[in-house]
Amino acid sequence: MSMRHTTKARRGAAVGALAAALALAVAGCGSDDGKKPDDGAGQKSTAAKDSGTGDDGKDSEPAADSTKTIGEIKGPNGIVVTLHSAVRDSGGFVTVNGTVTNRGDQLFNAVDWRSKETEMKSRSSVSGASLVDGAGKKRYLVLRDTDGECLCTTGLSGIKPDESRPLFAQFPAPPSSVTKVDFQIPTMPSVSIELTG
């Protein structure tokens, strides 16, 4: 093959690669027809909104009707978790809301309630909580955002005696036929709760 043919072949390959790259770039830009790609980005924004993170970056827990009780867990050292609601939403999530109360005589830190995952950022959270569908033999873990943080209450440390704090955790929703699940937090007994919504 002569030098001229080799140069033409290389130029043709370069033009072909450039055309393919340009086609991919144009396809990536696409038209904005109002539809969003189903890449999970919408789930993050929905979950972040539901997680109760305020504009100031601090957790402002979702409102729950604290006069209603759907379950109660009594743990060691006077720690009581009262569950107020477990609601399905249209996004395919279940949000459990409750209150943790320290009825003991020492400060309480929820470090034993966190997930055993090493990449979890929050040390004092309910990231280790789960919903268990005994009939379907499935366990649903607390959801995570793209930054590796749980969609749950964080900063559960230094809870003084007789102090209460709100808590929540968001899970993937079990099938609609499942109406009762067990709510579990590490080191605490489980409680059966009813899903609504």
Coordinates of N, CA, C and O in Angstrom, one line a residue:
M1 N 0.8 -1.2 0.0 CA 0.0 0.0 0.0 C 0.9 1.2 0.0 O 1.9 1.3 0.8
S2 N 0.6 2.2 -0.8 CA 1.4 3.4 -0.9 C 1.1 4.3 0.3 O 0.1 4.2 0.9
M3 N 2.0 5.3 0.4 CA 1.9 6.2 1.5 C 0.6 7.1 1.4 O -0.1 7.4 2.3
R4 N 0.2 7.4 0.1 CA -1.0 8.2 -0.2 C -2.2 7.4 0.3 O -3.1 8.0 0.9
H5 N -2.3 6.1 0.0 CA -3.5 5.3 0.4 C -3.6 5.2 1.9 O -4.6 5.2 2.5
T6 N -2.4 5.0 2.5 CA -2.4 4.9 4.0 C -2.9 6.2 4.7 O -3.7 6.1 5.6
T7 N -2.4 7.3 4.2 CA -2.9 8.6 4.7 C -4.4 8.8 4.5 O -5.1 9.2 5.4
K8 N -4.9 8.4 3.3 CA -6.3 8.5 3.0 C -7.1 7.6 4.0 O -8.2 8.0 4.5
A9 N -6.6 6.4 4.2 CA -7.3 5.5 5.1 C -7.4 6.0 6.6 O -8.4 5.9 7.2
R10 N -6.2 6.6 7.0 CA -6.2 7.1 8.4 C -7.1 8.3 8.5 O -7.8 8.5 9.5
R11 N -7.1 9.2 7.4 CA -8.0 10.3 7.5 C -9.5 9.9 7.5 O -10.3 10.5 8.2
G12 N -9.8 8.9 6.7 CA -11.2 8.3 6.7 C -11.6 7.8 8.0 O -12.7 8.0 8.5
A13 N -10.7 7.1 8.7 CA -11.0 6.5 10.0 C -11.2 7.7 11.0 O -12.1 7.6 11.9
A14 N -10.3 8.7 10.9 CA -10.5 9.9 11.9 C -11.8 10.6 11.6 O -12.5 11.0 12.6
V15 N -12.2 10.8 10.4 CA -13.4 11.4 10.0 C -14.6 10.6 10.6 O -15.6 11.1 11.1
G16 N -14.5 9.3 10.4 CA -15.6 8.4 10.9 C -15.7 8.4 12.4 O -16.8 8.5 13.0
A17 N -14.6 8.4 13.1 CA -14.6 8.5 14.6 C -15.2 9.9 15.0 O -16.0 10.0 16.0
L18 N -14.8 11.0 14.3 CA -15.3 12.3 14.7 C -16.8 12.4 14.4 O -17.5 12.9 15.2
A19 N -17.2 11.8 13.3 CA -18.7 11.8 13.0 C -19.5 11.0 14.1 O -20.5 11.4 14.5
A20 N -18.9 9.9 14.6 CA -19.6 9.1 15.6 C -19.7 9.9 16.9 O -20.7 9.9 17.6
A21 N -18.5 10.5 17.3 CA -18.5 11.3 18.5 C -19.5 12.5 18.4 O -20.2 12.8 19.4
L22 N -19.6 13.1 17.3 CA -20.5 14.3 17.1 C -21.9 13.8 17.2 O -22.8 14.4 17.8
A23 N -22.2 12.6 16.6 CA -23.6 12.0 16.7 C -24.0 11.7 18.1 O -25.1 12.0 18.5
L24 N -23.1 11.2 18.9 CA -23.3 10.9 20.3 C -23.5 12.2 21.1 O -24.4 12.3 21.9
A25 N -22.8 13.2 20.8 CA -22.9 14.5 21.5 C -24.3 15.1 21.2 O -24.9 15.6 22.1
V26 N -24.7 15.1 19.9 CA -26.0 15.7 19.5 C -27.1 14.9 20.2 O -28.1 15.4 20.7
A27 N -27.0 13.6 20.2 CA -28.0 12.7 20.8 C -28.1 13.0 22.3 O -29.2 13.0 22.8
G28 N -27.0 13.3 22.9 CA -27.0 13.6 24.3 C -27.7 14.9 24.6 O -28.3 15.0 25.7
C29 N -27.6 15.8 23.7 CA -28.2 17.1 24.0 C -29.7 16.9 23.9 O -30.5 17.4 24.7
G30 N -30.2 16.3 22.8 CA -31.6 16.0 22.6 C -32.5 17.2 22.8 O -32.1 18.3 23.1
S31 N -33.8 16.9 22.6 CA -34.8 18.0 22.7 C -35.4 17.9 24.1 O -35.6 16.8 24.6
D32 N -35.8 19.0 24.7 CA -36.4 19.0 26.0 C -37.9 19.0 25.8 O -38.5 20.0 25.7
D33 N -38.5 17.8 25.7 CA -39.9 17.7 25.5 C -40.7 17.5 26.8 O -41.8 17.1 26.8
G34 N -40.0 17.9 27.9 CA -40.7 17.9 29.1 C -40.6 16.5 29.9 O -40.9 16.4 31.0
K35 N -40.1 15.5 29.2 CA -39.9 14.2 29.8 C -38.5 14.2 30.4 O -37.5 14.6 29.8
K36 N -38.4 13.5 31.5 CA -37.1 13.4 32.2 C -36.6 12.0 32.0 O -37.4 11.0 32.1
P37 N -35.3 11.7 31.8 CA -34.9 10.3 31.7 C -35.0 9.6 33.1 O -35.0 10.2 34.1
D38 N -35.3 8.3 33.0 CA -35.5 7.5 34.2 C -34.2 7.0 34.6 O -33.9 5.8 34.5
D39 N -33.3 7.9 35.2 CA -32.0 7.5 35.6 C -31.9 7.5 37.1 O -30.8 7.4 37.7
G40 N -33.0 7.7 37.8 CA -32.9 7.8 39.3 C -32.8 9.2 39.8 O -32.9 9.5 41.0
A41 N -32.5 10.2 38.9 CA -32.3 11.6 39.3 C -33.5 12.1 39.9 O -33.5 12.8 40.9
G42 N -34.7 11.8 39.3 CA -36.0 12.2 39.9 C -36.2 11.7 41.2 O -36.8 12.3 42.1
Q43 N -35.8 10.4 41.4 CA -36.0 9.8 42.7 C -35.2 10.5 43.8 O -35.7 10.7 44.9
K44 N -34.0 11.0 43.5 CA -33.2 11.6 44.5 C -33.9 12.9 44.9 O -33.9 13.2 46.1
S45 N -34.4 13.7 43.9 CA -35.0 15.0 44.3 C -36.2 14.7 45.1 O -36.5 15.4 46.1
T46 N -37.0 13.7 44.7 CA -38.2 13.4 45.5 C -37.8 13.0 46.9 O -38.4 13.4 47.9
A47 N -36.9 12.1 47.0 CA -36.5 11.6 48.3 C -35.9 12.7 49.2 O -36.1 12.7 50.3
A48 N -35.1 13.6 48.5 CA -34.5 14.6 49.3 C -35.5 15.5 49.9 O -35.5 16.0 51.0
K49 N -36.6 15.8 49.0 CA -37.7 16.6 49.5 C -38.4 16.0 50.7 O -38.7 16.6 51.7
D50 N -38.6 14.6 50.5 CA -39.4 13.9 51.5 C -38.5 13.7 52.8 O -39.1 13.5 53.9
S51 N -37.2 13.8 52.7 CA -36.4 13.5 53.8 C -36.4 14.6 54.8 O -35.9 14.5 55.9
G52 N -36.9 15.7 54.4 CA -37.1 16.8 55.4 C -35.8 17.7 55.6 O -35.7 18.4 56.5
T53 N -34.9 17.7 54.6 CA -33.8 18.5 54.7 C -34.2 19.9 54.3 O -34.6 20.1 53.2
G54 N -34.1 20.9 55.2 CA -34.5 22.2 54.9 C -33.5 23.0 54.1 O -32.5 22.5 53.7
D55 N -33.9 24.2 53.7 CA -33.1 25.1 52.9 C -31.7 25.4 53.6 O -30.7 25.7 52.9
D56 N -31.7 25.4 54.9 CA -30.5 25.7 55.6 C -29.6 24.5 55.8 O -28.5 24.5 56.4
G57 N -30.0 23.3 55.2 CA -29.1 22.1 55.2 C -29.3 21.3 56.4 O -28.8 20.2 56.5
K58 N -30.1 21.7 57.4 CA -30.3 21.0 58.6 C -31.5 20.1 58.5 O -32.5 20.5 57.7
D59 N -31.6 19.0 59.2 CA -32.7 18.2 59.2 C -33.9 18.8 59.8 O -33.8 19.3 61.0
S60 N -35.0 18.9 59.1 CA -36.3 19.4 59.7 C -37.2 18.3 59.4 O -37.7 18.1 58.3
E61 N -37.4 17.4 60.4 CA -38.2 16.2 60.2 C -39.5 16.4 59.6 O -40.2 17.4 59.9
P62 N -40.0 15.4 58.8 CA -41.4 15.5 58.2 C -42.4 15.5 59.4 O -42.2 14.9 60.4
A63 N -43.4 16.3 59.1 CA -44.5 16.3 60.2 C -45.2 15.0 60.3 O -45.5 14.4 59.3
A64 N -45.4 14.6 61.5 CA -46.2 13.4 61.8 C -47.2 13.7 62.9 O -46.9 14.5 63.8
D65 N -48.3 13.1 62.8 CA -49.4 13.3 63.8 C -48.9 12.5 65.1 O -49.1 11.3 65.2
S66 N -48.3 13.2 66.0 CA -47.8 12.5 67.2 C -48.9 12.1 68.2 O -48.6 11.4 69.2
T67 N -50.1 12.4 67.9 CA -51.2 12.0 68.8 C -51.6 10.5 68.4 O -52.3 9.9 69.2
K68 N -51.2 10.1 67.2 CA -51.6 8.7 66.8 C -50.4 7.8 67.0 O -49.3 8.2 66.8
T69 N -50.7 6.6 67.5 CA -49.7 5.6 67.7 C -50.0 4.3 67.0 O -51.1 3.8 67.2
I70 N -49.1 3.9 66.1 CA -49.4 2.6 65.4 C -48.5 1.5 65.9 O -48.6 0.3 65.6
G71 N -47.5 1.8 66.8 CA -46.7 0.8 67.4 C -45.7 1.5 68.3 O -45.4 2.7 68.2
E72 N -45.2 0.7 69.3 CA -44.2 1.2 70.2 C -43.2 0.1 70.5 O -43.5 -1.1 70.7
I73 N -41.9 0.6 70.6 CA -40.8 -0.3 70.9 C -40.1 0.1 72.2 O -39.7 1.3 72.2
K74 N -40.0 -0.8 73.1 CA -39.3 -0.4 74.4 C -38.0 -1.2 74.4 O -37.9 -2.4 74.3
G75 N -36.9 -0.4 74.4 CA -35.6 -1.0 74.3 C -34.8 -0.9 75.7 O -35.4 -0.4 76.7
P76 N -33.5 -1.2 75.6 CA -32.7 -1.1 76.9 C -32.5 0.3 77.3 O -32.6 1.2 76.5
N77 N -32.3 0.5 78.6 CA -31.9 1.8 79.2 C -33.0 2.8 79.1 O -32.7 4.0 79.0
G78 N -34.3 2.4 79.0 CA -35.4 3.3 79.0 C -35.6 4.0 77.7 O -36.3 5.0 77.6
I79 N -35.1 3.5 76.6 CA -35.3 4.1 75.3 C -36.6 3.6 74.7 O -36.8 2.4 74.6
V80 N -37.5 4.5 74.3 CA -38.8 4.1 73.7 C -38.9 4.8 72.3 O -38.7 6.0 72.2
V81 N -39.3 4.0 71.3 CA -39.6 4.5 70.0 C -41.1 4.3 69.8 O -41.6 3.2 69.8
T82 N -41.8 5.4 69.6 CA -43.2 5.4 69.3 C -43.4 5.7 67.9 O -42.9 6.8 67.4
L83 N -44.1 4.8 67.1 CA -44.3 5.0 65.7 C -45.7 5.6 65.5 O -46.7 5.2 66.1
H84 N -45.8 6.7 64.7 CA -47.0 7.4 64.5 C -47.6 7.1 63.1 O -48.8 7.2 63.0
S85 N -46.8 6.8 62.1 CA -47.4 6.5 60.8 C -46.4 5.7 59.9 O -45.2 5.8 60.1
A86 N -47.0 5.0 59.0 CA -46.2 4.3 58.0 C -47.0 4.4 56.7 O -47.9 3.6 56.4
V87 N -46.6 5.4 55.9 CA -47.4 5.8 54.7 C -46.7 5.5 53.4 O -45.6 5.9 53.2
R88 N -47.5 4.9 52.5 CA -47.0 4.7 51.1 C -47.2 6.0 50.4 O -48.2 6.7 50.6
D89 N -46.3 6.3 49.5 CA -46.6 7.5 48.6 C -46.6 7.0 47.1 O -46.2 5.9 46.8
S90 N -46.9 7.9 46.3 CA -47.1 7.6 44.9 C -45.7 7.3 44.2 O -45.7 6.7 43.1
G91 N -44.6 7.7 44.8 CA -43.3 7.5 44.2 C -42.7 6.1 44.5 O -41.6 5.8 44.1
G92 N -43.5 5.2 45.2 CA -43.0 3.9 45.4 C -42.2 3.8 46.7 O -41.4 2.9 46.9
F93 N -42.5 4.7 47.7 CA -41.8 4.7 49.0 C -42.7 4.4 50.1 O -43.9 4.7 50.0
V94 N -42.2 4.0 51.2 CA -42.9 4.0 52.5 C -42.1 4.9 53.5 O -40.9 4.6 53.6
T95 N -42.8 5.8 54.1 CA -42.1 6.7 55.1 C -42.7 6.4 56.4 O -43.9 6.5 56.6
V96 N -41.8 6.0 57.3 CA -42.2 5.7 58.7 C -41.8 6.9 59.6 O -40.7 7.3 59.5
N97 N -42.8 7.4 60.3 CA -42.5 8.6 61.2 C -42.7 8.1 62.6 O -43.7 7.3 62.9
G98 N -41.9 8.7 63.5 CA -42.1 8.3 64.9 C -41.4 9.3 65.8 O -40.9 10.4 65.4
T99 N -41.3 8.9 67.1 CA -40.6 9.7 68.1 C -39.7 8.8 68.9 O -40.2 7.7 69.3
V100 N -38.5 9.2 69.2 CA -37.6 8.5 70.1 C -37.6 9.3 71.4 O -37.4 10.5 71.4
T101 N -37.8 8.6 72.5 CA -37.8 9.2 73.9 C -36.9 8.5 74.8 O -36.8 7.3 74.8
N102 N -36.1 9.3 75.5 CA -35.1 8.7 76.5 C -35.8 8.8 77.8 O -35.9 9.9 78.5
R103 N -36.3 7.7 78.3 CA -36.9 7.6 79.6 C -35.9 7.1 80.7 O -36.3 6.8 81.8
G104 N -34.7 7.0 80.3 CA -33.6 6.5 81.2 C -33.0 7.6 81.9 O -33.5 8.8 81.9
D105 N -31.8 7.4 82.5 CA -31.2 8.4 83.3 C -29.8 8.7 82.8 O -29.0 9.4 83.4
Q106 N -29.5 8.3 81.5 CA -28.2 8.6 80.9 C -28.4 9.2 79.5 O -29.5 9.0 78.9
L107 N -27.4 9.9 79.0 CA -27.5 10.4 77.6 C -27.6 9.2 76.7 O -27.0 8.1 76.9
F108 N -28.3 9.4 75.5 CA -28.5 8.3 74.6 C -27.9 8.7 73.2 O -28.2 9.8 72.7
N109 N -27.1 7.9 72.6 CA -26.6 8.1 71.3 C -27.0 6.8 70.4 O -26.7 5.7 70.9
A110 N -27.6 7.1 69.3 CA -28.1 6.0 68.5 C -27.1 5.4 67.5 O -27.4 4.9 66.4
V111 N -25.8 5.2 68.0 CA -24.8 4.7 67.1 C -25.0 3.2 66.8 O -24.6 2.8 65.7
D112 N -25.7 2.5 67.7 CA -26.0 1.1 67.4 C -27.2 0.9 66.4 O -27.4 -0.2 66.0
W113 N -27.9 2.0 66.1 CA -29.0 1.9 65.2 C -28.6 2.1 63.7 O -29.4 2.0 62.8
R114 N -27.3 2.5 63.5 CA -26.9 2.7 62.2 C -26.6 1.4 61.4 O -26.4 0.4 62.0
S115 N -26.6 1.6 60.1 CA -26.3 0.4 59.2 C -24.8 0.0 59.4 O -24.0 0.8 59.8
K116 N -24.5 -1.2 59.2 CA -23.2 -1.8 59.3 C -22.3 -1.4 58.0 O -21.2 -1.8 57.9
E117 N -23.0 -0.8 57.0 CA -22.2 -0.4 55.8 C -21.1 0.5 56.1 O -21.3 1.5 56.9
T118 N -19.9 0.3 55.6 CA -18.8 1.1 56.0 C -18.8 2.5 55.3 O -18.2 3.4 55.8
E119 N -19.5 2.6 54.2 CA -19.5 3.9 53.5 C -20.6 4.8 54.0 O -20.7 6.0 53.5
M120 N -21.4 4.4 54.9 CA -22.4 5.3 55.5 C -21.7 6.5 56.2 O -20.8 6.3 57.0
K121 N -22.2 7.7 56.0 CA -21.6 8.9 56.5 C -22.1 9.1 58.0 O -21.3 9.5 58.8
S122 N -23.4 9.0 58.2 CA -23.9 9.4 59.5 C -23.7 8.3 60.5 O -23.9 7.1 60.3
R123 N -23.2 8.7 61.7 CA -22.9 7.7 62.7 C -24.1 7.5 63.7 O -24.2 6.4 64.2
S124 N -24.8 8.5 63.9 CA -26.0 8.4 64.8 C -27.3 8.6 64.0 O -27.7 9.7 63.8
S125 N -27.8 7.5 63.5 CA -29.0 7.6 62.7 C -29.8 6.3 62.8 O -29.4 5.4 63.5
V126 N -30.9 6.2 62.1 CA -31.7 5.0 62.1 C -31.5 4.3 60.7 O -32.3 3.6 60.2
S127 N -30.3 4.4 60.2 CA -30.0 3.8 58.8 C -30.0 2.3 58.9 O -30.1 1.7 57.8
G128 N -29.9 1.7 60.0 CA -30.0 0.2 60.1 C -31.4 -0.3 60.3 O -31.6 -1.5 60.4
A129 N -32.4 0.5 60.3 CA -33.8 0.1 60.4 C -34.2 -0.7 59.1 O -33.6 -0.5 58.1
S130 N -35.2 -1.5 59.3 CA -35.7 -2.3 58.1 C -37.2 -2.6 58.3 O -37.7 -2.6 59.4
L131 N -37.9 -2.8 57.2 CA -39.2 -3.3 57.2 C -39.1 -4.8 56.8 O -38.4 -5.1 55.8
V132 N -39.8 -5.7 57.4 CA -39.8 -7.1 57.1 C -41.2 -7.6 56.7 O -42.1 -7.4 57.5
D133 N -41.3 -8.1 55.5 CA -42.6 -8.7 55.1 C -42.4 -10.2 55.3 O -41.7 -10.9 54.5
G134 N -42.9 -10.7 56.5 CA -42.7 -12.1 56.9 C -43.3 -13.1 55.9 O -42.7 -14.1 55.6
A135 N -44.5 -12.7 55.4 CA -45.2 -13.6 54.5 C -44.5 -13.7 53.2 O -44.3 -14.8 52.6
G136 N -44.0 -12.6 52.7 CA -43.3 -12.6 51.4 C -41.8 -12.9 51.5 O -41.1 -13.0 50.5
K137 N -41.3 -13.1 52.8 CA -39.9 -13.3 53.1 C -39.0 -12.3 52.4 O -38.0 -12.6 51.8
K138 N -39.3 -11.0 52.6 CA -38.5 -9.9 52.1 C -38.2 -8.9 53.2 O -39.0 -8.6 54.1
R139 N -37.0 -8.4 53.1 CA -36.6 -7.3 54.0 C -36.3 -6.1 53.2 O -35.6 -6.1 52.2
Y140 N -36.8 -4.9 53.6 CA -36.6 -3.7 52.9 C -35.8 -2.7 53.8 O -36.1 -2.5 54.9
L141 N -34.6 -2.3 53.2 CA -33.7 -1.5 54.0 C -33.9 0.0 53.7 O -34.5 0.4 52.7
V142 N -33.4 0.8 54.6 CA -33.6 2.3 54.4 C -32.9 2.7 53.1 O -31.8 2.3 52.8
L143 N -33.6 3.6 52.4 CA -33.0 4.1 51.1 C -31.8 5.0 51.4 O -31.7 5.6 52.4
R144 N -30.9 5.1 50.4 CA -29.8 5.9 50.4 C -29.9 6.9 49.2 O -30.4 6.6 48.2
D145 N -29.3 8.1 49.4 CA -29.2 9.0 48.3 C -27.9 8.8 47.6 O -27.1 8.0 48.0
T146 N -27.6 9.6 46.6 CA -26.5 9.4 45.7 C -25.2 9.8 46.4 O -24.1 9.5 46.0
D147 N -25.3 10.5 47.6 CA -24.1 10.8 48.4 C -23.8 9.8 49.4 O -22.9 10.0 50.2
G148 N -24.5 8.7 49.5 CA -24.3 7.7 50.5 C -24.9 7.9 51.8 O -24.6 7.3 52.8
E149 N -25.8 8.9 51.9 CA -26.5 9.2 53.2 C -27.8 8.5 53.2 O -28.5 8.4 52.1
C150 N -28.3 8.1 54.3 CA -29.6 7.5 54.4 C -30.7 8.5 54.3 O -30.5 9.7 54.6
L151 N -31.8 8.0 53.8 CA -33.0 8.9 53.8 C -33.8 8.6 55.1 O -34.8 7.8 55.2
C152 N -33.2 9.1 56.2 CA -33.7 8.8 57.5 C -33.1 9.9 58.4 O -32.3 10.8 58.0
T153 N -33.6 9.9 59.7 CA -33.1 10.8 60.7 C -31.7 10.6 61.0 O -31.2 9.4 61.2
T154 N -30.9 11.6 61.0 CA -29.5 11.6 61.4 C -29.3 12.5 62.6 O -30.1 13.3 63.0
G155 N -28.1 12.4 63.2 CA -27.8 13.3 64.3 C -28.5 12.9 65.6 O -28.8 13.8 66.4
L156 N -28.8 11.6 65.7 CA -29.5 11.2 67.0 C -28.4 10.9 68.1 O -28.2 9.8 68.4
S157 N -27.8 12.0 68.5 CA -26.9 11.8 69.6 C -27.1 12.8 70.7 O -27.8 13.9 70.5
G158 N -26.7 12.5 71.9 CA -26.8 13.4 73.0 C -28.3 13.6 73.4 O -28.7 14.7 73.9
I159 N -29.1 12.6 73.3 CA -30.5 12.7 73.7 C -30.6 12.6 75.2 O -30.2 11.6 75.8
K160 N -31.0 13.6 75.9 CA -31.0 13.7 77.4 C -32.1 12.9 78.0 O -33.1 12.7 77.3
P161 N -32.0 12.6 79.2 CA -33.2 11.9 79.9 C -34.4 12.8 79.8 O -34.3 14.1 79.9
D162 N -35.5 12.2 79.5 CA -36.8 12.9 79.4 C -36.9 13.7 78.1 O -37.9 14.5 78.0
E163 N -36.0 13.6 77.2 CA -36.0 14.3 75.9 C -36.6 13.4 74.9 O -36.3 12.2 74.8
S164 N -37.4 14.0 74.0 CA -37.9 13.3 72.8 C -37.5 14.0 71.5 O -37.3 15.2 71.5
R165 N -37.2 13.2 70.5 CA -36.9 13.7 69.2 C -37.7 13.0 68.1 O -37.9 11.8 68.2
P166 N -38.1 13.7 67.0 CA -38.8 13.0 65.9 C -37.8 12.2 65.1 O -36.6 12.4 65.1
L167 N -38.3 11.1 64.5 CA -37.5 10.3 63.6 C -38.3 9.9 62.5 O -39.5 9.8 62.5
F168 N -37.6 9.6 61.4 CA -38.3 9.0 60.2 C -37.3 8.2 59.4 O -36.1 8.3 59.6
A169 N -37.8 7.3 58.6 CA -37.0 6.5 57.7 C -37.8 6.2 56.5 O -39.0 5.9 56.6
Q170 N -37.2 6.2 55.3 CA -37.9 6.0 54.1 C -37.4 4.7 53.5 O -36.1 4.4 53.4
F171 N -38.3 3.8 53.0 CA -38.0 2.5 52.5 C -38.6 2.4 51.1 O -39.6 3.0 50.8
P172 N -38.1 1.4 50.3 CA -38.9 1.0 49.1 C -40.2 0.4 49.5 O -40.2 -0.3 50.5
A173 N -41.3 0.7 48.8 CA -42.6 0.1 49.2 C -42.7 -1.4 48.8 O -42.4 -1.7 47.7
P174 N -43.2 -2.2 49.7 CA -43.5 -3.5 49.4 C -44.7 -3.5 48.4 O -45.3 -2.5 48.2
P175 N -45.0 -4.7 47.8 CA -46.2 -4.8 46.9 C -47.4 -4.3 47.6 O -47.6 -4.4 48.8
S176 N -48.4 -3.7 46.8 CA -49.6 -3.2 47.4 C -50.4 -4.2 48.2 O -51.2 -3.8 49.0
S177 N -50.2 -5.4 47.9 CA -51.0 -6.5 48.7 C -50.5 -6.6 50.1 O -51.2 -7.2 50.9
V178 N -49.3 -6.1 50.4 CA -48.7 -6.2 51.7 C -49.2 -5.0 52.5 O -49.0 -3.9 52.2
T179 N -50.0 -5.3 53.6 CA -50.5 -4.3 54.4 C -49.9 -4.2 55.8 O -50.0 -3.2 56.5
K180 N -49.2 -5.3 56.3 CA -48.6 -5.3 57.6 C -47.2 -5.8 57.4 O -46.8 -6.7 56.6
V181 N -46.3 -5.1 58.1 CA -44.8 -5.4 58.1 C -44.3 -5.3 59.6 O -45.0 -4.7 60.4
D182 N -43.1 -5.9 59.8 CA -42.5 -5.7 61.1 C -41.4 -4.6 60.9 O -40.7 -4.6 59.9
F183 N -41.4 -3.6 61.8 CA -40.4 -2.5 61.8 C -39.4 -2.9 62.8 O -39.6 -3.2 63.9
Q184 N -38.1 -2.9 62.3 CA -37.0 -3.3 63.2 C -35.9 -2.2 63.2 O -35.6 -1.6 62.2
I185 N -35.3 -2.0 64.4 CA -34.2 -1.2 64.6 C -33.1 -2.1 65.3 O -33.5 -2.8 66.3
P186 N -31.9 -2.1 64.9 CA -30.9 -2.9 65.6 C -30.9 -2.6 67.1 O -31.1 -1.5 67.6
T187 N -30.7 -3.6 67.9 CA -30.7 -3.7 69.4 C -32.0 -3.5 70.0 O -32.1 -3.5 71.3
M188 N -33.1 -3.3 69.2 CA -34.4 -3.1 69.7 C -35.3 -4.3 69.3 O -35.1 -4.9 68.2
P189 N -36.4 -4.6 70.0 CA -37.3 -5.6 69.6 C -38.1 -5.1 68.4 O -38.2 -3.8 68.2
S190 N -38.7 -5.9 67.5 CA -39.4 -5.5 66.4 C -40.9 -5.2 66.8 O -41.3 -5.7 67.8
V191 N -41.6 -4.5 66.0 CA -43.0 -4.2 66.2 C -43.8 -4.4 64.9 O -43.2 -4.0 63.8
S192 N -45.0 -5.0 64.9 CA -45.8 -5.1 63.7 C -46.6 -3.8 63.5 O -47.2 -3.3 64.4
I193 N -46.5 -3.3 62.3 CA -47.2 -2.0 62.0 C -48.0 -2.2 60.7 O -47.7 -3.1 59.9
E194 N -49.0 -1.4 60.5 CA -49.9 -1.4 59.4 C -49.5 -0.2 58.4 O -49.3 0.9 58.9
L195 N -49.4 -0.6 57.1 CA -49.1 0.4 56.1 C -50.4 1.1 55.6 O -51.4 0.4 55.4
T196 N -50.3 2.4 55.4 CA -51.5 3.1 54.9 C -51.1 3.8 53.6 O -49.9 4.0 53.3
G197 N -52.1 4.3 52.9 CA -51.9 5.0 51.7 C -51.8 4.1 50.5 O -51.8 3.0 50.4

